[in-house]
Amino acid sequence: MITKVRPHPSQNEPLLFERSSPGKLAYQLPELDVPPVDAAQTLGAENVRAAIEGFPEVSEVEVIRHFTRLSTWNYAIDHGMYPLGSCTMKYNPRVNEVVARLEGLAWAHPYQPPALAQGSMEVMARLETALAEITGMDAVTLQPAAGAHGELTGILLIRALLEKRGNPRKKILIPDSAHGTNPASAVIAGYAVEHVPSNPAGGLDVAALERIVDADVAALMVTNPNTLGVFEQEIIRVAEILHGKGALLYMDGANMNALMGIARPGDFGVDALHLNLHKTFSTPHGGGGPGAGPVAVKKALEPYLPAPRLKRSGKKWAWDYKRKRSIGRVRAYYGNFGVLVRALAYILAHGGPGLRNVTVDAVLNANYLRRKLEPYFDLPYTAPNMHEVVFSDSRQAQKDVHSGDIAKRLIDYGFHPYTVSFPLIVHGAMMIEPTETEGKRELDQFIEAMTSIAQEVDSDPQTVLSAPHGTRISRVDEVTAARKPILRWKP
Amino acid sequence: MYPDNFRYTKEHEWVRVEGDVGTIGITDHAQQELGDIVYVDLPKQGARVTQGSTLGSVESVKAVSDIYAPVSGEVVGINAVLADAPEKLNADPHGEAWLVRIKLSAPPELEKLLSAADYQAYIGAEK
Amino acid sequence: MRYLPKSDSERRQMVDACGVTSAEDLFSHLPEAVRLKRPLELPPGISEYEIVQYFRERASENANGYSTFLGAGVYSHFRPVLVDTVVERGEFLTSYTPYQAEISQGTLTAIFEFQTMICQLTGMDVANASMYDGSTALAEAAMMAVRITGKGRLLVARSVHPEYREVLSTYARNQGMPVEEFGYLDDAGALDAEDLERKMDGLTGAVIVQSPNFFGIVDRVQEAAEIAHRGGALLIVVFTEAVSLGILEPPAGADIVAGELQSFAIAPSYGGPFAGIIATREKFMRQMPGRLVGQTVDTRGSRAYCLTLATREQHIRREKATSNICTNQALIALMATVFMTVYGKRGLRELAEQNLAKSHYLANRVKPRFCGKFFNEFVARAPGKEPEPINKALLKKKIIGGLPLGRFYPELADSMLLCATEMSRRPDMDAVGEVFA
């Protein structure tokens, strides 16, 4: 019985270009207070373009209607839970939107004189301090624009330190359960990648690690808790093994929601990590970005951080460009400031004790789901899980129904699917992370939906296999989209 | 199903030799595992390959698989059909949807490859 | 706490269902040695009103009520009200990456429209669903060109944004790609084609130029294209001022265009978040990094959109991916999409014409140093040979002057980069003219 949604709204809204007709407009510019100039004379006739062929011409009413109708075709956190493992889709507080738009902050130009940018600099300094405290690290850079960008930065920092010590080394070790950005980032940083297997309990195979770590290994990239939601029990030993061979430990901080106020990466041997502000720190996903991926490091890596760095100069903040050992810039300007503001607002709202409560509730929610769903879905790894839990579809696969199908049927029950088919070490993975901003009612409805689907797999698998049924668009043909890509509208 | 006059690799490629030119493709087992194929990435004419090195790749919507050269030599022919119709690789992997032709530089390498019977046993055991 | 939707009794019920005595027990399996044994040293949480107050105070410590003549890659343009009306909708703001096409058609359709408009704007065949920003778009475009040509050397014009060149250098260095710079002409402020020709060789995979360049000059893209192509390299053209494409001919000789869309209703916000784009020719499509949205049909034959060509990306290709990028700047790209829609075909042209009028009015009062044609920025030499006193005098009038160039170009230490947009007012431009006189 589906208690949560009614059929999906259906509007037949065309593309902007199909709504367009010559002469319609949605703007009005003020009159010029200076004389107009002739473009051809000023720029040279050969440099002046013809009209932008095909660009829309619509009225303001149509702009609003178009995008409003489009928006009704989206699911969002404001509608309900996203149980997406590894994504930490928590509520995006609206006060964060208000403060990011305050004029003095929103209109600050990165090159305006520092004396007129003290507010922005203070915000960044305050956030650096807070993130260092939360992670137990010594210094933070806010430059990277996203998690993957942060990973790349972190690996470059490690490379720079090892180069200074005489040998950058050749390889980065990555667990076979890792997120795809990990090996991709390592390669862009100029390293080769070697995989470390997981043990039968789902953690890193420490014995294998010990065999693999040699003088060619620059670092291990670990996620903790790992992508199964399981804490790496031997993490301190792992750090020792690496440090013993002159290598470093990098942590993918995507799962930080499981650790705040409970354990700090800096305390268990991590040398560098990145954080995802759009995960743990509530900044909105906005359909796929922007995010921010600050990197926190131990003192040894501090000299290599991207320049410039904030420094205190008397009673004021200044940008310090004299950073001889810096790895250089990883992007123009200082960071995704608008995202940083939102993250700081989030931290201020919770405070120290509050962030710990966030983690406790996140872990409680995930364990509640585990208990309630265990009777119906296969749990390949039985170690205690933290903020997320990974099931597999092996029971349902016996009826030829797979993780992806169950996920699609979940849509009919009013939920966004969980993470399908990741991590790769679990066949038919169903990775579920509710986050702390889900209440019991939403969780119970989710449990109800999942158990109902499990029953449907037995009694009426076809309904699951051809889901979703209630949406405006049914399953799309991804094969033709890839074989014959159409990536733009043409008249 | 698996022609006797082909030789096979454990990475699921086949080669059919005529004179000193080998025609290469992927096996029916491979195309089944991949699912609907959306794109095939092949080397350029004249490229040199060695046995076991990466020749190109085959893509489905959600996966990519590297193709490895079963033999060493020079690429002397590329199947143009696959650029527009990669789905032929699902339909006729042993015939119309061959991938490249290679002029063999070391024919004795063929002896390292599997016969049709050995290959069928191999994939039977894999299951 | 207002973001934690559980009552005490609900929490108790859930704890019981987990078979533990308290939620704390769920952490008891962690090794003692990793446990934090003190509270986090952060002040307690504050109310909504206090949060707003905190940031209001910070905002007041920045420039407020100043006019500005700063450009240099970040531009002050009117932000149509509709932009925030649209992006503040929860369905756009709080939605996830559109991996599940059935419930993300809003985001996917908007991105498809975005990709289309970027193609129309740049004259390219295909555009992706945005990169982090213009500087990383350039770095990614360079890596793409190297993949395509198989040649690792990069030649970049000094008239490309200095911070963009720094980012390029960071990426290139770690991939073993040598980067060399070629100069600009002292008189015109445009790229030195002879210097480029001299430095060009058969190992070069990409030649990189910017137009309008960092000095605001409409650069010699066609000449660069000829030299690059003759040498077997690709031409990458960068733009930082998207409004310029409202009037300037798009770079026909470019193989890849990498640009920044901040001008399209993205608040300067002290440097980010912004949105970059990469646009290219059809034949290079599969080498593009970042997300791509494609058109398709659903099981009922209805037109629909989905993420496509995902096999280029990190989550499938992993270490062989075209890039490590996961995020696209979807919400920022949506702002740009609404901006482009609001202005539309005529509006973007009129907006560009206004920018041209304003900057050239200013240039009549403050003589440009370079003779090349420019859009809305130009370099001006300070009469006293030092830009700082000019800016100091302007600040007293609540005007932020241009960017002194000495920090990036020592040979131009006596000059500043001035930008005038549709937001610049005549009295302020007159004031700048007076101080310069």
Tab-separated table of N, CA, C and O in Angstrom, chain A residues 290-347:
chain	number	residue	atom	x	y	z
A	290	PRO	N	26.849	23.608	-6.833
A	290	PRO	CA	28.255	23.532	-6.437
A	290	PRO	C	28.475	22.823	-5.119
A	290	PRO	O	27.567	22.673	-4.335
A	291	GLY	N	29.695	22.400	-4.882
A	291	GLY	CA	30.074	21.858	-3.595
A	291	GLY	C	31.287	22.621	-3.129
A	291	GLY	O	31.542	23.740	-3.585
A	292	ALA	N	32.010	22.029	-2.211
A	292	ALA	CA	33.321	22.549	-1.830
A	292	ALA	C	34.052	21.411	-1.149
A	292	ALA	O	33.419	20.618	-0.435
A	293	GLY	N	35.350	21.329	-1.367
A	293	GLY	CA	36.123	20.204	-0.837
A	293	GLY	C	37.358	20.638	-0.077
A	293	GLY	O	38.472	20.349	-0.496
A	294	PRO	N	37.188	21.327	1.087
A	294	PRO	CA	38.363	21.755	1.843
A	294	PRO	C	39.259	20.580	2.196
A	294	PRO	O	38.797	19.451	2.338
A	295	VAL	N	40.548	20.857	2.310
A	295	VAL	CA	41.518	19.837	2.679
A	295	VAL	C	42.152	20.220	3.999
A	295	VAL	O	42.593	21.355	4.182
A	296	ALA	N	42.164	19.294	4.934
A	296	ALA	CA	42.766	19.527	6.247
A	296	ALA	C	44.021	18.674	6.357
A	296	ALA	O	44.012	17.510	5.943
A	297	VAL	N	45.091	19.254	6.902
A	297	VAL	CA	46.374	18.544	6.934
A	297	VAL	C	47.063	18.667	8.277
A	297	VAL	O	46.761	19.548	9.075
A	298	LYS	N	48.004	17.767	8.486
A	298	LYS	CA	48.891	17.866	9.631
A	298	LYS	C	49.988	18.882	9.332
A	298	LYS	O	50.275	19.195	8.179
A	299	LYS	N	50.629	19.331	10.393
A	299	LYS	CA	51.647	20.396	10.267
A	299	LYS	C	52.675	20.158	9.168
A	299	LYS	O	53.059	21.097	8.484
A	300	ALA	N	53.107	18.920	9.016
A	300	ALA	CA	54.171	18.639	8.044
A	300	ALA	C	53.784	19.036	6.625
A	300	ALA	O	54.634	19.359	5.803
A	301	LEU	N	52.492	18.995	6.340
A	301	LEU	CA	52.031	19.313	4.976
A	301	LEU	C	51.663	20.782	4.808
A	301	LEU	O	51.446	21.249	3.700
A	302	GLU	N	51.600	21.503	5.921
A	302	GLU	CA	51.122	22.890	5.880
A	302	GLU	C	51.880	23.781	4.901
A	302	GLU	O	51.275	24.585	4.193
A	303	PRO	N	53.227	23.678	4.822
A	303	PRO	CA	53.940	24.592	3.916
A	303	PRO	C	53.564	24.439	2.446
A	303	PRO	O	53.809	25.353	1.655
A	304	TYR	N	52.975	23.299	2.110
A	304	TYR	CA	52.709	23.018	0.699
A	304	TYR	C	51.308	23.432	0.267
A	304	TYR	O	50.964	23.365	-0.907
A	305	LEU	N	50.497	23.875	1.211
A	305	LEU	CA	49.109	24.221	0.898
A	305	LEU	C	49.034	25.266	-0.216
A	305	LEU	O	49.925	26.103	-0.352
A	306	PRO	N	47.945	25.224	-1.010
A	306	PRO	CA	47.814	26.204	-2.090
A	306	PRO	C	47.896	27.630	-1.545
A	306	PRO	O	47.399	27.922	-0.458
A	307	ALA	N	48.528	28.505	-2.319
A	307	ALA	CA	48.627	29.908	-1.938
A	307	ALA	C	47.506	30.675	-2.632
A	307	ALA	O	47.069	30.274	-3.702
A	308	PRO	N	47.039	31.800	-2.042
A	308	PRO	CA	47.538	32.416	-0.811
A	308	PRO	C	46.870	31.807	0.426
A	308	PRO	O	45.870	31.115	0.316
A	309	ARG	N	47.449	32.081	1.604
A	309	ARG	CA	46.834	31.627	2.845
A	309	ARG	C	46.482	32.856	3.675
A	309	ARG	O	47.137	33.890	3.589
A	310	LEU	N	45.457	32.693	4.501
A	310	LEU	CA	45.076	33.775	5.401
A	310	LEU	C	46.106	33.896	6.492
A	310	LEU	O	46.535	32.890	7.064
A	311	LYS	N	46.517	35.141	6.780
A	311	LYS	CA	47.370	35.320	7.943
A	311	LYS	C	46.954	36.581	8.673
A	311	LYS	O	46.436	37.532	8.088
A	312	ARG	N	47.194	36.565	9.957
A	312	ARG	CA	46.815	37.683	10.807
A	312	ARG	C	47.925	38.713	10.735
A	312	ARG	O	49.086	38.383	10.897
A	313	SER	N	47.544	39.960	10.461
A	313	SER	CA	48.527	41.031	10.374
A	313	SER	C	48.053	42.145	11.293
A	313	SER	O	47.254	42.991	10.900
A	314	GLY	N	48.520	42.111	12.558
A	314	GLY	CA	48.002	43.051	13.541
A	314	GLY	C	46.569	42.652	13.854
A	314	GLY	O	46.288	41.516	14.220
A	315	LYS	N	45.629	43.594	13.680
A	315	LYS	CA	44.243	43.285	13.991
A	315	LYS	C	43.464	42.877	12.754
A	315	LYS	O	42.253	42.763	12.777
A	316	LYS	N	44.173	42.721	11.626
A	316	LYS	CA	43.471	42.463	10.385
A	316	LYS	C	43.928	41.170	9.726
A	316	LYS	O	44.982	40.636	10.043
A	317	TRP	N	43.107	40.732	8.810
A	317	TRP	CA	43.465	39.576	7.986
A	317	TRP	C	44.141	40.060	6.722
A	317	TRP	O	43.821	41.120	6.194
A	318	ALA	N	45.067	39.247	6.265
A	318	ALA	CA	45.757	39.550	5.015
A	318	ALA	C	45.937	38.254	4.244
A	318	ALA	O	45.876	37.169	4.819
A	319	TRP	N	46.172	38.373	2.940
A	319	TRP	CA	46.473	37.198	2.112
A	319	TRP	C	47.979	37.071	1.968
A	319	TRP	O	48.645	37.995	1.519
A	320	ASP	N	48.494	35.949	2.354
A	320	ASP	CA	49.926	35.703	2.309
A	320	ASP	C	50.273	34.935	1.039
A	320	ASP	O	49.933	33.763	0.898
A	321	TYR	N	50.939	35.620	0.118
A	321	TYR	CA	51.333	34.969	-1.137
A	321	TYR	C	52.759	34.422	-1.078
A	321	TYR	O	53.202	33.728	-1.968
A	322	LYS	N	53.481	34.780	0.016
A	322	LYS	CA	54.878	34.351	0.081
A	322	LYS	C	54.953	32.924	0.596
A	322	LYS	O	55.394	32.668	1.712
A	323	ARG	N	54.500	32.009	-0.216
A	323	ARG	CA	54.462	30.608	0.222
A	323	ARG	C	55.321	29.834	-0.769
A	323	ARG	O	54.826	29.266	-1.734
A	324	LYS	N	56.626	29.830	-0.498
A	324	LYS	CA	57.573	29.305	-1.481
A	324	LYS	C	57.345	27.845	-1.807
A	324	LYS	O	57.623	27.398	-2.899
A	325	ARG	N	56.893	27.085	-0.823
A	325	ARG	CA	56.788	25.643	-1.070
A	325	ARG	C	55.375	25.219	-1.478
A	325	ARG	O	55.097	24.032	-1.626
A	326	SER	N	54.520	26.208	-1.701
A	326	SER	CA	53.134	25.864	-2.058
A	326	SER	C	53.068	25.057	-3.351
A	326	SER	O	53.862	25.266	-4.274
A	327	ILE	N	52.104	24.180	-3.454
A	327	ILE	CA	51.924	23.403	-4.694
A	327	ILE	C	51.355	24.274	-5.807
A	327	ILE	O	51.221	23.834	-6.938
A	328	GLY	N	51.007	25.493	-5.483
A	328	GLY	CA	50.417	26.379	-6.473
A	328	GLY	C	48.924	26.453	-6.272
A	328	GLY	O	48.384	25.950	-5.301
A	329	ARG	N	48.258	27.093	-7.210
A	329	ARG	CA	46.815	27.204	-7.122
A	329	ARG	C	46.150	25.984	-7.710
A	329	ARG	O	46.633	25.427	-8.694
A	330	VAL	N	44.984	25.624	-7.144
A	330	VAL	CA	44.190	24.594	-7.793
A	330	VAL	C	42.943	25.191	-8.442
A	330	VAL	O	42.185	24.503	-9.116
A	331	ARG	N	42.735	26.501	-8.229
A	331	ARG	CA	41.661	27.221	-8.903
A	331	ARG	C	41.925	28.702	-8.717
A	331	ARG	O	42.730	29.107	-7.858
A	332	ALA	N	41.240	29.514	-9.550
A	332	ALA	CA	41.409	30.964	-9.418
A	332	ALA	C	40.712	31.437	-8.148
A	332	ALA	O	39.749	30.819	-7.702
A	333	TYR	N	41.223	32.512	-7.547
A	333	TYR	CA	40.643	33.126	-6.351
A	333	TYR	C	40.756	32.194	-5.137
A	333	TYR	O	41.651	31.368	-5.080
A	334	TYR	N	39.860	32.340	-4.161
A	334	TYR	CA	40.157	31.740	-2.851
A	334	TYR	C	39.375	30.478	-2.508
A	334	TYR	O	39.724	29.765	-1.578
A	335	GLY	N	38.299	30.227	-3.226
A	335	GLY	CA	37.466	29.086	-2.856
A	335	GLY	C	36.014	29.383	-3.189
A	335	GLY	O	35.683	30.494	-3.608
A	336	ASN	N	35.150	28.378	-3.012
A	336	ASN	CA	33.719	28.587	-3.271
A	336	ASN	C	33.102	29.300	-2.075
A	336	ASN	O	32.348	28.706	-1.291
A	337	PHE	N	33.407	30.583	-1.964
A	337	PHE	CA	33.069	31.350	-0.781
A	337	PHE	C	31.583	31.236	-0.400
A	337	PHE	O	31.246	31.081	0.772
A	338	GLY	N	30.726	31.315	-1.403
A	338	GLY	CA	29.284	31.230	-1.124
A	338	GLY	C	28.911	29.913	-0.444
A	338	GLY	O	28.008	29.856	0.381
A	339	VAL	N	29.626	28.844	-0.796
A	339	VAL	CA	29.386	27.542	-0.171
A	339	VAL	C	29.967	27.540	1.245
A	339	VAL	O	29.381	26.991	2.182
A	340	LEU	N	31.122	28.167	1.409
A	340	LEU	CA	31.779	28.237	2.716
A	340	LEU	C	30.888	28.955	3.733
A	340	LEU	O	30.799	28.544	4.902
A	341	VAL	N	30.234	30.011	3.291
A	341	VAL	CA	29.325	30.746	4.174
A	341	VAL	C	28.236	29.822	4.704
A	341	VAL	O	27.935	29.795	5.903
A	342	ARG	N	27.662	29.042	3.808
A	342	ARG	CA	26.570	28.136	4.202
A	342	ARG	C	27.060	27.084	5.198
A	342	ARG	O	26.376	26.743	6.155
A	343	ALA	N	28.274	26.574	4.961
A	343	ALA	CA	28.815	25.552	5.868
A	343	ALA	C	29.071	26.145	7.247
A	343	ALA	O	28.791	25.502	8.266
A	344	LEU	N	29.589	27.365	7.281
A	344	LEU	CA	29.850	27.984	8.577
A	344	LEU	C	28.540	28.252	9.318
A	344	LEU	O	28.442	28.028	10.523
A	345	ALA	N	27.531	28.697	8.582
A	345	ALA	CA	26.225	28.936	9.209
A	345	ALA	C	25.711	27.638	9.852
A	345	ALA	O	25.146	27.646	10.945
A	346	TYR	N	25.924	26.533	9.161
A	346	TYR	CA	25.497	25.222	9.659
A	346	TYR	C	26.237	24.864	10.953
A	346	TYR	O	25.650	24.402	11.924
A	347	ILE	N	27.535	25.097	10.950
A	347	ILE	CA	28.345	24.785	12.127
A	347	ILE	C	27.934	25.673	13.296
A	347	ILE	O	27.830	25.209	14.440
